[in-house]
PDB file of C-alpha atoms and ligand atoms in Angstrom:
ATOM      1  CA  MET A   1      13.795 -18.632   3.803  1.00 92.00           C
ATOM      2  CA  LYS A   2      10.475 -16.867   3.480  1.00 96.00           C
ATOM      3  CA  LYS A   3      10.663 -13.076   3.510  1.00 98.00           C
ATOM      4  CA  ARG A   4       8.911 -11.439   6.439  1.00 98.00           C
ATOM      5  CA  ILE A   5       6.371  -8.808   5.395  1.00 98.00           C
ATOM      6  CA  ALA A   6       4.565  -5.969   7.180  1.00 98.00           C
ATOM      7  CA  VAL A   7       1.523  -4.518   5.405  1.00 98.00           C
ATOM      8  CA  PHE A   8       0.398  -0.938   6.129  1.00 98.00           C
ATOM      9  CA  VAL A   9      -3.303  -0.182   5.598  1.00 98.00           C
ATOM     10  CA  SER A  10      -5.879   2.552   6.188  1.00 97.00           C
ATOM     11  CA  GLY A  11      -9.148   1.099   4.902  1.00 94.00           C
ATOM     12  CA  THR A  12     -10.927  -1.869   3.371  1.00 95.00           C
ATOM     13  CA  GLY A  13      -7.827  -3.951   2.829  1.00 97.00           C
ATOM     14  CA  SER A  14      -8.707  -5.576  -0.491  1.00 98.00           C
ATOM     15  CA  ASN A  15      -5.092  -5.248  -1.681  1.00 98.00           C
ATOM     16  CA  PHE A  16      -3.881  -6.724   1.599  1.00 98.00           C
ATOM     17  CA  LYS A  17      -6.330  -9.626   1.054  1.00 98.00           C
ATOM     18  CA  ALA A  18      -4.987 -10.135  -2.483  1.00 98.00           C
ATOM     19  CA  ILE A  19      -1.409 -10.569  -1.270  1.00 98.00           C
ATOM     20  CA  LEU A  20      -2.477 -12.557   1.788  1.00 98.00           C
ATOM     21  CA  GLU A  21      -4.199 -15.146  -0.436  1.00 98.00           C
ATOM     22  CA  LYS A  22      -1.086 -15.512  -2.613  1.00 98.00           C
ATOM     23  CA  THR A  23       1.279 -15.824   0.350  1.00 98.00           C
ATOM     24  CA  GLU A  24      -0.987 -18.358   2.074  1.00 97.00           C
ATOM     25  CA  ALA A  25      -1.185 -20.346  -1.183  1.00 97.00           C
ATOM     26  CA  GLY A  26       2.618 -20.432  -1.339  1.00 96.00           C
ATOM     27  CA  ASP A  27       2.707 -18.395  -4.592  1.00 97.00           C
ATOM     28  CA  ILE A  28       4.946 -15.766  -3.010  1.00 98.00           C
ATOM     29  CA  ASN A  29       8.084 -16.599  -1.023  1.00 97.00           C
ATOM     30  CA  ALA A  30       6.821 -14.552   1.899  1.00 98.00           C
ATOM     31  CA  GLU A  31       4.839 -14.542   5.110  1.00 98.00           C
ATOM     32  CA  ILE A  32       2.783 -11.562   6.295  1.00 98.00           C
ATOM     33  CA  VAL A  33       3.631 -11.217   9.966  1.00 98.00           C
ATOM     34  CA  LEU A  34       2.254  -7.786  10.816  1.00 98.00           C
ATOM     35  CA  VAL A  35      -0.497  -5.399   9.725  1.00 98.00           C
ATOM     36  CA  VAL A  36      -0.083  -1.744  10.732  1.00 98.00           C
ATOM     37  CA  SER A  37      -3.138   0.492  10.420  1.00 98.00           C
ATOM     38  CA  SER A  38      -3.575   4.266  10.574  1.00 97.00           C
ATOM     39  CA  ASN A  39      -7.259   3.681  11.305  1.00 96.00           C
ATOM     40  CA  PRO A  40      -8.648   1.708  14.269  1.00 96.00           C
ATOM     41  CA  THR A  41     -11.763   0.711  12.298  1.00 96.00           C
ATOM     42  CA  ALA A  42     -10.040  -0.378   9.072  1.00 96.00           C
ATOM     43  CA  GLY A  43     -11.642  -3.503   7.571  1.00 95.00           C
ATOM     44  CA  ALA A  44      -8.122  -4.782   6.951  1.00 96.00           C
ATOM     45  CA  LEU A  45      -7.714  -5.306  10.703  1.00 97.00           C
ATOM     46  CA  SER A  46     -10.467  -7.942  10.849  1.00 97.00           C
ATOM     47  CA  ILE A  47      -8.970  -9.720   7.826  1.00 97.00           C
ATOM     48  CA  ALA A  48      -5.645  -9.840   9.701  1.00 97.00           C
ATOM     49  CA  GLU A  49      -7.235 -11.029  12.934  1.00 96.00           C
ATOM     50  CA  ASN A  50      -9.100 -13.815  11.083  1.00 97.00           C
ATOM     51  CA  SER A  51      -5.744 -15.037   9.788  1.00 97.00           C
ATOM     52  CA  GLN A  52      -4.070 -14.711  13.214  1.00 97.00           C
ATOM     53  CA  ILE A  53      -1.761 -11.972  11.962  1.00 98.00           C
ATOM     54  CA  LYS A  54      -0.437  -9.521  14.541  1.00 98.00           C
ATOM     55  CA  THR A  55      -1.902  -6.002  14.225  1.00 98.00           C
ATOM     56  CA  HIS A  56      -0.809  -2.569  15.382  1.00 98.00           C
ATOM     57  CA  VAL A  57      -2.814   0.669  15.181  1.00 98.00           C
ATOM     58  CA  ILE A  58      -0.951   3.977  15.002  1.00 97.00           C
ATOM     59  CA  ASN A  59      -2.471   6.671  17.187  1.00 93.00           C
ATOM     60  CA  PHE A  60      -2.820   9.897  15.187  1.00 93.00           C
ATOM     61  CA  LYS A  61      -4.909  11.735  17.797  1.00 90.00           C
ATOM     62  CA  ASP A  62      -2.018  13.680  19.343  1.00 88.00           C
ATOM     63  CA  LYS A  63      -0.162  15.346  16.442  1.00 86.00           C
ATOM     64  CA  SER A  64       2.881  16.169  18.639  1.00 88.00           C
ATOM     65  CA  LYS A  65       3.439  12.457  19.273  1.00 91.00           C
ATOM     66  CA  ILE A  66       3.248  11.167  15.688  1.00 93.00           C
ATOM     67  CA  ASN A  67       7.008  10.843  15.331  1.00 93.00           C
ATOM     68  CA  SER A  68       7.243   8.788  18.511  1.00 95.00           C
ATOM     69  CA  GLU A  69       4.361   6.638  17.249  1.00 96.00           C
ATOM     70  CA  TYR A  70       6.495   5.842  14.190  1.00 97.00           C
ATOM     71  CA  VAL A  71       9.493   5.092  16.443  1.00 97.00           C
ATOM     72  CA  ILE A  72       7.296   2.479  18.183  1.00 97.00           C
ATOM     73  CA  VAL A  73       6.357   0.986  14.785  1.00 98.00           C
ATOM     74  CA  SER A  74       9.974   1.048  13.632  1.00 98.00           C
ATOM     75  CA  ASP A  75      11.085  -0.812  16.789  1.00 98.00           C
ATOM     76  CA  LEU A  76       8.295  -3.358  16.310  1.00 98.00           C
ATOM     77  CA  LEU A  77       9.418  -3.982  12.729  1.00 98.00           C
ATOM     78  CA  THR A  78      12.989  -4.520  13.931  1.00 98.00           C
ATOM     79  CA  VAL A  79      11.883  -6.940  16.664  1.00 98.00           C
ATOM     80  CA  LEU A  80       9.786  -8.868  14.135  1.00 98.00           C
ATOM     81  CA  ASN A  81      12.695  -9.000  11.671  1.00 98.00           C
ATOM     82  CA  ILE A  82      10.675  -7.487   8.827  1.00 98.00           C
ATOM     83  CA  ASP A  83      12.320  -7.731   5.383  1.00 98.00           C
ATOM     84  CA  TYR A  84       9.818  -5.732   3.322  1.00 98.00           C
ATOM     85  CA  ILE A  85       6.951  -3.299   3.901  1.00 98.00           C
ATOM     86  CA  VAL A  86       3.947  -3.126   1.570  1.00 98.00           C
ATOM     87  CA  LEU A  87       1.815   0.034   1.664  1.00 98.00           C
ATOM     88  CA  ALA A  88      -1.564  -1.354   0.599  1.00 98.00           C
ATOM     89  CA  GLY A  89      -3.993   1.550   0.684  1.00 96.00           C
ATOM     90  CA  TYR A  90      -2.007   3.433   3.340  1.00 97.00           C
ATOM     91  CA  ILE A  91      -2.949   7.102   3.048  1.00 93.00           C
ATOM     92  CA  LYS A  92      -0.597   8.761   5.548  1.00 95.00           C
ATOM     93  CA  ILE A  93       2.745  10.332   4.652  1.00 93.00           C
ATOM     94  CA  LEU A  94       5.603   8.527   6.422  1.00 96.00           C
ATOM     95  CA  PRO A  95       8.307  10.479   8.314  1.00 95.00           C
ATOM     96  CA  ALA A  96      11.720  10.812   6.635  1.00 96.00           C
ATOM     97  CA  PHE A  97      13.622   8.676   9.182  1.00 96.00           C
ATOM     98  CA  PHE A  98      11.221   5.818   8.563  1.00 97.00           C
ATOM     99  CA  VAL A  99      11.452   6.027   4.751  1.00 97.00           C
ATOM    100  CA  LYS A 100      15.255   6.129   5.013  1.00 97.00           C
ATOM    101  CA  LYS A 101      15.368   2.993   7.163  1.00 96.00           C
ATOM    102  CA  TYR A 102      13.337   0.993   4.614  1.00 97.00           C
ATOM    103  CA  LEU A 103      14.670   2.536   1.396  1.00 97.00           C
ATOM    104  CA  GLY A 104      14.602  -0.185  -1.272  1.00 97.00           C
ATOM    105  CA  ARG A 105      12.566  -2.406   1.043  1.00 98.00           C
ATOM    106  CA  MET A 106       9.193  -0.628   0.951  1.00 98.00           C
ATOM    107  CA  ILE A 107       6.674  -0.625  -1.933  1.00 98.00           C
ATOM    108  CA  ASN A 108       3.369   1.199  -2.492  1.00 98.00           C
ATOM    109  CA  ILE A 109       0.332   0.640  -4.702  1.00 98.00           C
ATOM    110  CA  HIS A 110      -1.165   3.802  -6.209  1.00 98.00           C
ATOM    111  CA  PRO A 111      -4.429   3.907  -8.212  1.00 98.00           C
ATOM    112  CA  SER A 112      -3.178   5.891 -11.226  1.00 98.00           C
ATOM    113  CA  LEU A 113      -0.558   5.736 -13.942  1.00 98.00           C
ATOM    114  CA  ILE A 114       2.229   7.564 -12.095  1.00 98.00           C
ATOM    115  CA  PRO A 115       3.411  10.282 -12.761  1.00 98.00           C
ATOM    116  CA  LYS A 116      -0.170  11.211 -13.670  1.00 98.00           C
ATOM    117  CA  PHE A 117      -2.546  11.966 -10.774  1.00 98.00           C
ATOM    118  CA  SER A 118       0.022  11.276  -8.061  1.00 97.00           C
ATOM    119  CA  GLY A 119       1.664  13.188  -5.224  1.00 95.00           C
ATOM    120  CA  VAL A 120       0.239  15.124  -2.279  1.00 93.00           C
ATOM    121  CA  GLY A 121      -3.567  15.103  -2.184  1.00 92.00           C
ATOM    122  CA  TYR A 122      -4.005  12.274  -4.691  1.00 95.00           C
ATOM    123  CA  TYR A 123      -5.305   9.205  -2.906  1.00 92.00           C
ATOM    124  CA  GLY A 124      -8.306   6.871  -3.130  1.00 90.00           C
ATOM    125  CA  HIS A 125     -11.371   8.303  -4.886  1.00 93.00           C
ATOM    126  CA  LYS A 126      -9.776  11.740  -5.324  1.00 96.00           C
ATOM    127  CA  VAL A 127      -7.539  10.147  -7.950  1.00 98.00           C
ATOM    128  CA  HIS A 128     -10.435   8.702  -9.948  1.00 98.00           C
ATOM    129  CA  GLU A 129     -12.440  11.953  -9.699  1.00 98.00           C
ATOM    130  CA  SER A 130      -9.441  13.838 -11.122  1.00 98.00           C
ATOM    131  CA  VAL A 131      -8.950  11.322 -13.946  1.00 98.00           C
ATOM    132  CA  LEU A 132     -12.606  11.735 -14.971  1.00 98.00           C
ATOM    133  CA  ALA A 133     -12.471  15.540 -14.665  1.00 98.00           C
ATOM    134  CA  ALA A 134      -9.427  15.564 -16.979  1.00 98.00           C
ATOM    135  CA  ARG A 135     -11.348  13.423 -19.533  1.00 98.00           C
ATOM    136  CA  GLU A 136      -8.557  10.857 -19.755  1.00 98.00           C
ATOM    137  CA  ASN A 137      -9.040   7.887 -22.101  1.00 98.00           C
ATOM    138  CA  GLU A 138      -7.096   5.554 -19.884  1.00 98.00           C
ATOM    139  CA  SER A 139      -6.021   5.155 -16.288  1.00 98.00           C
ATOM    140  CA  GLY A 140      -4.516   2.350 -14.243  1.00 98.00           C
ATOM    141  CA  CYS A 141      -2.349   1.581 -11.257  1.00 98.00           C
ATOM    142  CA  THR A 142       1.307   1.565 -10.303  1.00 98.00           C
ATOM    143  CA  VAL A 143       3.480  -0.340  -7.840  1.00 98.00           C
ATOM    144  CA  HIS A 144       6.624   1.583  -6.951  1.00 98.00           C
ATOM    145  CA  PHE A 145       9.385   1.731  -4.361  1.00 98.00           C
ATOM    146  CA  VAL A 146       8.840   4.352  -1.677  1.00 98.00           C
ATOM    147  CA  ASP A 147      11.412   7.142  -1.509  1.00 97.00           C
ATOM    148  CA  GLU A 148      11.483  10.491   0.309  1.00 94.00           C
ATOM    149  CA  GLY A 149       8.984  12.053  -2.113  1.00 94.00           C
ATOM    150  CA  VAL A 150       5.264  11.335  -2.468  1.00 94.00           C
ATOM    151  CA  ASP A 151       4.682   8.684  -5.177  1.00 94.00           C
ATOM    152  CA  THR A 152       8.076   9.483  -6.731  1.00 96.00           C
ATOM    153  CA  GLY A 153      10.018   6.246  -6.189  1.00 97.00           C
ATOM    154  CA  GLU A 154      11.196   3.846  -8.905  1.00 98.00           C
ATOM    155  CA  ILE A 155       8.315   2.158 -10.726  1.00 98.00           C
ATOM    156  CA  ILE A 156       8.176  -1.637 -10.499  1.00 98.00           C
ATOM    157  CA  MET A 157       4.979  -2.407 -12.414  1.00 98.00           C
ATOM    158  CA  GLN A 158       1.952  -0.698 -14.006  1.00 98.00           C
ATOM    159  CA  ALA A 159      -1.359  -1.846 -15.467  1.00 98.00           C
ATOM    160  CA  ILE A 160      -3.606   0.169 -17.788  1.00 98.00           C
ATOM    161  CA  VAL A 161      -7.415   0.198 -17.932  1.00 98.00           C
ATOM    162  CA  PRO A 162      -9.735   2.074 -20.331  1.00 98.00           C
ATOM    163  CA  VAL A 163     -11.853   4.995 -19.097  1.00 98.00           C
ATOM    164  CA  PHE A 164     -15.400   5.049 -20.507  1.00 98.00           C
ATOM    165  CA  GLY A 165     -17.625   8.069 -21.128  1.00 96.00           C
ATOM    166  CA  ASP A 166     -20.223   6.937 -18.597  1.00 97.00           C
ATOM    167  CA  ASP A 167     -17.724   6.087 -15.848  1.00 98.00           C
ATOM    168  CA  THR A 168     -18.249   7.342 -12.314  1.00 98.00           C
ATOM    169  CA  PRO A 169     -15.430   7.413  -9.740  1.00 98.00           C
ATOM    170  CA  ASP A 170     -16.898   4.156  -8.370  1.00 98.00           C
ATOM    171  CA  THR A 171     -16.973   2.264 -11.678  1.00 98.00           C
ATOM    172  CA  LEU A 172     -13.472   3.452 -12.575  1.00 98.00           C
ATOM    173  CA  ALA A 173     -12.149   2.602  -9.107  1.00 98.00           C
ATOM    174  CA  ALA A 174     -13.584  -0.914  -9.375  1.00 98.00           C
ATOM    175  CA  ARG A 175     -11.933  -1.461 -12.797  1.00 98.00           C
ATOM    176  CA  VAL A 176      -8.573  -0.192 -11.504  1.00 98.00           C
ATOM    177  CA  LEU A 177      -8.842  -2.254  -8.315  1.00 98.00           C
ATOM    178  CA  ILE A 178      -9.116  -5.496 -10.315  1.00 98.00           C
ATOM    179  CA  GLU A 179      -5.701  -4.672 -11.814  1.00 98.00           C
ATOM    180  CA  GLU A 180      -4.261  -3.607  -8.446  1.00 98.00           C
ATOM    181  CA  HIS A 181      -5.094  -7.056  -7.098  1.00 98.00           C
ATOM    182  CA  LYS A 182      -3.033  -8.556  -9.944  1.00 98.00           C
ATOM    183  CA  ILE A 183       0.063  -6.336 -10.004  1.00 98.00           C
ATOM    184  CA  LEU A 184       0.602  -5.937  -6.249  1.00 98.00           C
ATOM    185  CA  PRO A 185       1.016  -9.720  -5.692  1.00 98.00           C
ATOM    186  CA  LEU A 186       3.171  -9.933  -8.836  1.00 98.00           C
ATOM    187  CA  ALA A 187       5.447  -7.098  -7.705  1.00 98.00           C
ATOM    188  CA  LEU A 188       5.800  -8.601  -4.228  1.00 98.00           C
ATOM    189  CA  LYS A 189       6.541 -12.008  -5.718  1.00 98.00           C
ATOM    190  CA  LYS A 190       9.296 -10.448  -7.832  1.00 97.00           C
ATOM    191  CA  LEU A 191      10.732  -8.610  -4.814  1.00 97.00           C
ATOM    192  CA  CYS A 192      10.742 -11.689  -2.599  1.00 97.00           C
ATOM    193  CA  ALA A 193      12.328 -13.871  -5.268  1.00 95.00           C
ATOM    194  CA  ASP A 194      15.359 -11.576  -5.649  1.00 66.00           C
TER     195      ASP A 194
HETATM  196  C1  GAR B   1      -6.483   1.358  -3.401  1.00 79.32           C
HETATM  197  O1  GAR B   1      -7.129   1.755  -4.566  1.00 79.32           O
HETATM  198  C2  GAR B   1      -5.074   1.923  -3.355  1.00 79.32           C
HETATM  199  O2  GAR B   1      -4.439   1.969  -4.613  1.00 79.32           O
HETATM  200  C3  GAR B   1      -5.324   3.305  -2.832  1.00 79.32           C
HETATM  201  O3  GAR B   1      -6.297   3.126  -1.832  1.00 79.32           O
HETATM  202  C4  GAR B   1      -7.126   2.004  -2.166  1.00 79.32           C
HETATM  203  C5  GAR B   1      -7.164   1.066  -0.981  1.00 79.32           C
HETATM  204  O4  GAR B   1      -8.043   0.003  -1.197  1.00 79.32           O
HETATM  205  N1  GAR B   1      -4.112   3.888  -2.344  1.00 79.32           N
HETATM  206  C6  GAR B   1      -3.824   5.172  -2.454  1.00 79.32           C
HETATM  207  O5  GAR B   1      -4.591   5.983  -2.943  1.00 79.32           O
HETATM  208  C7  GAR B   1      -2.468   5.589  -1.912  1.00 79.32           C
HETATM  209  N2  GAR B   1      -2.056   6.842  -2.438  1.00 79.32           N
HETATM  210  P1  GAR B   1      -7.955  -1.316  -0.305  1.00 79.32           P
HETATM  211  O6  GAR B   1      -7.960  -0.865   1.155  1.00 79.32           O
HETATM  212  O7  GAR B   1      -9.222  -2.064  -0.640  1.00 79.32           O
HETATM  213  O8  GAR B   1      -6.709  -2.055  -0.678  1.00 79.32           O
END
């Protein structure tokens, strides 16, 4: 039986697209049945809609209601019988009850070689800016299980890229993203085969 996947996004959705293509091609024993977004204008939402995948946008406007927003998402995931969650460019911190429910069943892609440049405050371009400021010779990306910490869960896969002297955050991000699009589908394939 194909594993049922929910993908959480906040932006462009290129990692979501990478796993969508592999699931649609039958390369991964999985079907993406839901896309949850923290951002109503995320590009990932139109990718999902074009593939007739159900979408749900979390409302972050009223801070006092965020926990109940996650209860709604959690109930939706239960109704849809979700096996695994993939955080693919999801930049919000999840509440503890939610992480607990999906412990061992939720993975995240992070654009650095964890433990370097990871944790609170390190997301998206901020990571690449920090890598360049620290004059690192190499960077990369990591797929890991999500636990109660921020970017602290067990590592599943990493890929390394060189950092060049004339890199900008954009050029480095683009080089890392190419590797993200390889290791995220591979990690999901491994997870869904077990
Ligand atoms: C990716 O580089 C991903 O690793 C990063 O956001 C980008 C999303 O791109 N995630 C984080 O920084 C999480 N801490 P995408 O929307 O095109 O997949």
